[in-house]
Short mmCIF file of N, CA and C in Angstrom, two decimals:
data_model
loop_
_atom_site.label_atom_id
_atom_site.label_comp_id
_atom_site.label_asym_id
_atom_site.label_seq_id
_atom_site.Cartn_x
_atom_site.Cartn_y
_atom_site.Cartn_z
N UNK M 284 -216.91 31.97 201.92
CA UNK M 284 -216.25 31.21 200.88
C UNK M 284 -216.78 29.77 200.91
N UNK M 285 -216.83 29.11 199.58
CA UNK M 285 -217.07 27.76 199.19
C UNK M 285 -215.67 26.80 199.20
N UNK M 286 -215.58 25.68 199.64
CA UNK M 286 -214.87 24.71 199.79
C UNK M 286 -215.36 23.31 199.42
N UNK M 287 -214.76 22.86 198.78
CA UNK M 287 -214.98 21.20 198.61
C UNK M 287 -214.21 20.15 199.59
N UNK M 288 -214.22 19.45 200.05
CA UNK M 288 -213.90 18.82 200.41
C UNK M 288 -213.66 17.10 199.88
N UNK M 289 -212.31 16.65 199.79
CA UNK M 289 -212.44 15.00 199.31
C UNK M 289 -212.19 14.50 199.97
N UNK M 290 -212.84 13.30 200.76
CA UNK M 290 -211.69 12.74 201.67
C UNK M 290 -211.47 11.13 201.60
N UNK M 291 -210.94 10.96 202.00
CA UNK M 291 -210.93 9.14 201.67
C UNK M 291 -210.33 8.62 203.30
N UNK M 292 -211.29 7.29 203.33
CA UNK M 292 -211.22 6.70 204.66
C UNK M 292 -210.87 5.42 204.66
N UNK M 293 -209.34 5.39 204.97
CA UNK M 293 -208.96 3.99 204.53
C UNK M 293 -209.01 3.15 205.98
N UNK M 294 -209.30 1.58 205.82
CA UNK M 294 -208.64 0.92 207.06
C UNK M 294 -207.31 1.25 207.26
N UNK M 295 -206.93 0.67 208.74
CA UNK M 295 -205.57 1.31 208.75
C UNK M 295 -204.80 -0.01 208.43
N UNK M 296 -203.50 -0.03 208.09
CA UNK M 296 -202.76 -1.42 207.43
C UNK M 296 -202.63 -2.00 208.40
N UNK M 297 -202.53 -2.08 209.79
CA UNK M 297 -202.51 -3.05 210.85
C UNK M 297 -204.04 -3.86 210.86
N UNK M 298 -205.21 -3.47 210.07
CA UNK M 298 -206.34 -3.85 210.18
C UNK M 298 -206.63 -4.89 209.31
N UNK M 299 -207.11 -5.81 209.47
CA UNK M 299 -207.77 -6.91 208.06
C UNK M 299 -208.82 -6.44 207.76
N UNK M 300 -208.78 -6.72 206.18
CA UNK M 300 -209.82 -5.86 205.58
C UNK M 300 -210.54 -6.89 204.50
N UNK M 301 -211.29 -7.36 205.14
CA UNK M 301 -211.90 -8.57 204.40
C UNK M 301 -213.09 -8.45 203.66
N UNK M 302 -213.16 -6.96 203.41
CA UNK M 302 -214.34 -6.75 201.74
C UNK M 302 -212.98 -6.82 200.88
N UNK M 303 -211.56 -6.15 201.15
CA UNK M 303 -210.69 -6.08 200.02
C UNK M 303 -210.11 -7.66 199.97
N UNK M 304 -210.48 -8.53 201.24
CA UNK M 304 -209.55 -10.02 200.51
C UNK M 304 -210.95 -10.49 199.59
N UNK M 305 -212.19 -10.24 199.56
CA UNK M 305 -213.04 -10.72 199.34
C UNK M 305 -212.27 -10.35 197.74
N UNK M 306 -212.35 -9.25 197.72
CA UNK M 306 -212.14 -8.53 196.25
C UNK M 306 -211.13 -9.24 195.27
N UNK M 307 -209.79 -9.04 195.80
CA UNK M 307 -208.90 -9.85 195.52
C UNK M 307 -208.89 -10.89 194.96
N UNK M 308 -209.65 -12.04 196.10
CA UNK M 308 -210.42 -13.30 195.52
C UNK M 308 -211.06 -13.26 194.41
N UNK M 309 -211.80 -12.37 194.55
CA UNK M 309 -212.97 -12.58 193.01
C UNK M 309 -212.17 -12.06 191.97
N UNK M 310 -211.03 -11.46 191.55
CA UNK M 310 -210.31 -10.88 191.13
C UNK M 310 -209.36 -12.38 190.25
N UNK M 311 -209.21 -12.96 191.65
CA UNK M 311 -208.49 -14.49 190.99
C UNK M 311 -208.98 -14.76 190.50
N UNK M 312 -210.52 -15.60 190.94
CA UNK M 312 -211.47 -16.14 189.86
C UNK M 312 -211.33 -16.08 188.52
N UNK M 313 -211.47 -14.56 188.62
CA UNK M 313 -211.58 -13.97 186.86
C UNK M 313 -210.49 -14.11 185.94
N UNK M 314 -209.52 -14.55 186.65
CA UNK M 314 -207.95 -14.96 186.11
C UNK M 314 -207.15 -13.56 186.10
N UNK M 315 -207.66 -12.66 187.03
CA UNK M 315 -206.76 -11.42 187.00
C UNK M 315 -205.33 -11.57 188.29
N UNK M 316 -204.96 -11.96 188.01
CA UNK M 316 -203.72 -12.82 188.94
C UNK M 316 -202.78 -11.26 189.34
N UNK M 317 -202.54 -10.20 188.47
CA UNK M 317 -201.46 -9.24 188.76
C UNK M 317 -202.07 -8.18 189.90
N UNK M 318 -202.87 -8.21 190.56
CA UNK M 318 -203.60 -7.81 191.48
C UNK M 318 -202.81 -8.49 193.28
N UNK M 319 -201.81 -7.42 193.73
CA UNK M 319 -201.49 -8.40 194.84
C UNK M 319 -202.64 -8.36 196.30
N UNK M 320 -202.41 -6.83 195.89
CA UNK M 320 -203.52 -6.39 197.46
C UNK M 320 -204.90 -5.81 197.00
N UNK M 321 -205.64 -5.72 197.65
CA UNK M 321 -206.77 -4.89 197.28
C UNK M 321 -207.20 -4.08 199.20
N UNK M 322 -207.79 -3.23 199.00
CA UNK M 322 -207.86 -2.80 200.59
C UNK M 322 -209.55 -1.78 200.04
N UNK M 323 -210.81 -1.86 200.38
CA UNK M 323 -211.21 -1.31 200.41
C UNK M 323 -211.79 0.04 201.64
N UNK M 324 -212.21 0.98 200.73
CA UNK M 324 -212.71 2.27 201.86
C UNK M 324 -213.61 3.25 201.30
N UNK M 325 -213.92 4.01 201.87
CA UNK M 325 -214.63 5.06 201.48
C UNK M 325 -214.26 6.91 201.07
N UNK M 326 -215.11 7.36 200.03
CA UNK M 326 -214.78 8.61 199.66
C UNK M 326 -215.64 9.31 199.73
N UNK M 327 -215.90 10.42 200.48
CA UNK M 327 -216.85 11.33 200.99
C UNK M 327 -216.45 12.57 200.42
N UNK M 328 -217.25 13.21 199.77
CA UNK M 328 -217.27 14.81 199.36
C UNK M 328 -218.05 15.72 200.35
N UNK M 329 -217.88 16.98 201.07
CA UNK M 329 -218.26 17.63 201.60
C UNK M 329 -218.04 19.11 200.80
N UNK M 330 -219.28 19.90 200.48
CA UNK M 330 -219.22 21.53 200.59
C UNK M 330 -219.65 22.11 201.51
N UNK M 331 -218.67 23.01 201.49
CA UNK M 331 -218.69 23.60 203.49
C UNK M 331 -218.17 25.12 203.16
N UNK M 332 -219.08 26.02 203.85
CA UNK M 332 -219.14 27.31 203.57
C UNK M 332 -218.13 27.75 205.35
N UNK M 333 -217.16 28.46 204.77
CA UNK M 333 -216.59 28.84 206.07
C UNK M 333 -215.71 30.00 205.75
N UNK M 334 -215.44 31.15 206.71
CA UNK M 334 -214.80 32.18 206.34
C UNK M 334 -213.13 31.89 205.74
N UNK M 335 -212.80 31.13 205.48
CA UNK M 335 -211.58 30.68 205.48
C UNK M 335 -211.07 29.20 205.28
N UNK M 336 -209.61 29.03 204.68
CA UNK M 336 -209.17 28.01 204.00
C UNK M 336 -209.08 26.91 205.89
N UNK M 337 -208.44 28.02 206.43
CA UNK M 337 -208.15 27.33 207.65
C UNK M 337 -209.01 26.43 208.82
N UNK M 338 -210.36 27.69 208.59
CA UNK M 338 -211.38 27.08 209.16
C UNK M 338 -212.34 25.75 208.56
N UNK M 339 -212.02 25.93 207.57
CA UNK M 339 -212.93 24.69 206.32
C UNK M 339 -211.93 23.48 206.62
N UNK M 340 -210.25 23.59 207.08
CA UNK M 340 -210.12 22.44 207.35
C UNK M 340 -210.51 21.82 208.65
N UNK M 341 -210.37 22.67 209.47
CA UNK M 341 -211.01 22.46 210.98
C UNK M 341 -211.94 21.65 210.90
N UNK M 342 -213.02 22.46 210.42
CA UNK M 342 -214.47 21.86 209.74
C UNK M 342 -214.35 20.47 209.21
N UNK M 343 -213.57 20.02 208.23
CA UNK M 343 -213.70 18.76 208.18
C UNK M 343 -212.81 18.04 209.06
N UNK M 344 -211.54 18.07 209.49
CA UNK M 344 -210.91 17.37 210.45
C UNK M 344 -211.87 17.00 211.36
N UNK M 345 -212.50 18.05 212.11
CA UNK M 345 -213.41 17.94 213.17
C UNK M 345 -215.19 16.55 213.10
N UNK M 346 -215.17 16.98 211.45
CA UNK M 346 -216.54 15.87 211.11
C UNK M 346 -215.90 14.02 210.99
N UNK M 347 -214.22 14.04 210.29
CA UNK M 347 -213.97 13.12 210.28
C UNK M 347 -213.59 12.39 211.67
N UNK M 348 -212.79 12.87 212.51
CA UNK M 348 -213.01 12.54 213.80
C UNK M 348 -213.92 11.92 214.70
N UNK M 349 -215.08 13.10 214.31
CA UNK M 349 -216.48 12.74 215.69
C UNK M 349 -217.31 11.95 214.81
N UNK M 350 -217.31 11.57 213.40
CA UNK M 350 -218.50 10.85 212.57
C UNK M 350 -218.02 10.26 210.94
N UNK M 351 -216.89 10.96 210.39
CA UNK M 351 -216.94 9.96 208.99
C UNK M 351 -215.16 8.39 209.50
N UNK M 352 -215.16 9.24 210.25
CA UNK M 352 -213.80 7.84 210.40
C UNK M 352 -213.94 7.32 211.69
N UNK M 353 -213.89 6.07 211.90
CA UNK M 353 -213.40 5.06 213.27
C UNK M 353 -212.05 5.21 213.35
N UNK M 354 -211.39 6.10 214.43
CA UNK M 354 -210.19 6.31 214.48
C UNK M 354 -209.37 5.52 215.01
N UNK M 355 -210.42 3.91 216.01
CA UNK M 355 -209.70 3.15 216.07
C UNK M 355 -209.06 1.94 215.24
N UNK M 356 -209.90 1.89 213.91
CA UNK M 356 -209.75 1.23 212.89
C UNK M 356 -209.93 1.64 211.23
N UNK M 357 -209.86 3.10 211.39
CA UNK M 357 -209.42 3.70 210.35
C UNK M 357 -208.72 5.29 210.17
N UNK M 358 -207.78 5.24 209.05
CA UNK M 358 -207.59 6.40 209.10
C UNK M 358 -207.80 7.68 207.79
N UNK M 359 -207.89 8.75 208.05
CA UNK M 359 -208.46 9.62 206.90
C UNK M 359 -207.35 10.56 206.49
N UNK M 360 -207.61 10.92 205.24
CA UNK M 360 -206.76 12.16 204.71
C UNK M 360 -207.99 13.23 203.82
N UNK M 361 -207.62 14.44 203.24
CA UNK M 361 -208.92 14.91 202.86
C UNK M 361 -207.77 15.92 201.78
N UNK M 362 -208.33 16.31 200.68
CA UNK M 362 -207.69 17.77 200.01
C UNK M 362 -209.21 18.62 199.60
N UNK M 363 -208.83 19.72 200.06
CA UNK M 363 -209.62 20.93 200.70
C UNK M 363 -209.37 21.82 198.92
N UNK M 364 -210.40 22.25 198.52
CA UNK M 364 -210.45 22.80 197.42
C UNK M 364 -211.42 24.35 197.26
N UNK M 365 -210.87 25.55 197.05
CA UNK M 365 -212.08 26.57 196.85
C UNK M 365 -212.85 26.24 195.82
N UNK M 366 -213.95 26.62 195.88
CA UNK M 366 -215.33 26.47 194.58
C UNK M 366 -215.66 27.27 194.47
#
């Protein structure tokens, strides 16, 4: 079976995240004032062939862990999709 994978890798909120104050800022500039927070991160797609719904999450839990997230300064969530 085919699986998609989405995942998104946010800093964690105890972290400063100073591409999103950067953002924010430039955000003022532009006179966009209703903007309180901004926090940037990343979104990774994975297709991952695995016998199963269960094992495809393994599969990515296991990649975000050892290589798409710093677990000491970020954290991940993912929704797992058949294709």
């Amino acid at each position: 079976m085919k699986f998609l994978a989405e995942i998104n890798v946010m800093p964690q909120k105890e972290i400063l995240d100073p591409q999103g104050k950067a953002v924010r800022i430039g955000l003022q500039n532009l006179d966009i004032h209703q903007v309180a927070d901004v926090r940037i991160g990343k979104h990774i797609q994975l297709q991952i062939e695995a016998s199963s719904e269960a094992e495809a999450n393994e599969i990515v839990t296991n990649a975000c862990k050892k290589l798409l997230a710093n677990l000491i300064m970020e954290e991940f969530d993912f929704v797992l999709k058949a294709i």
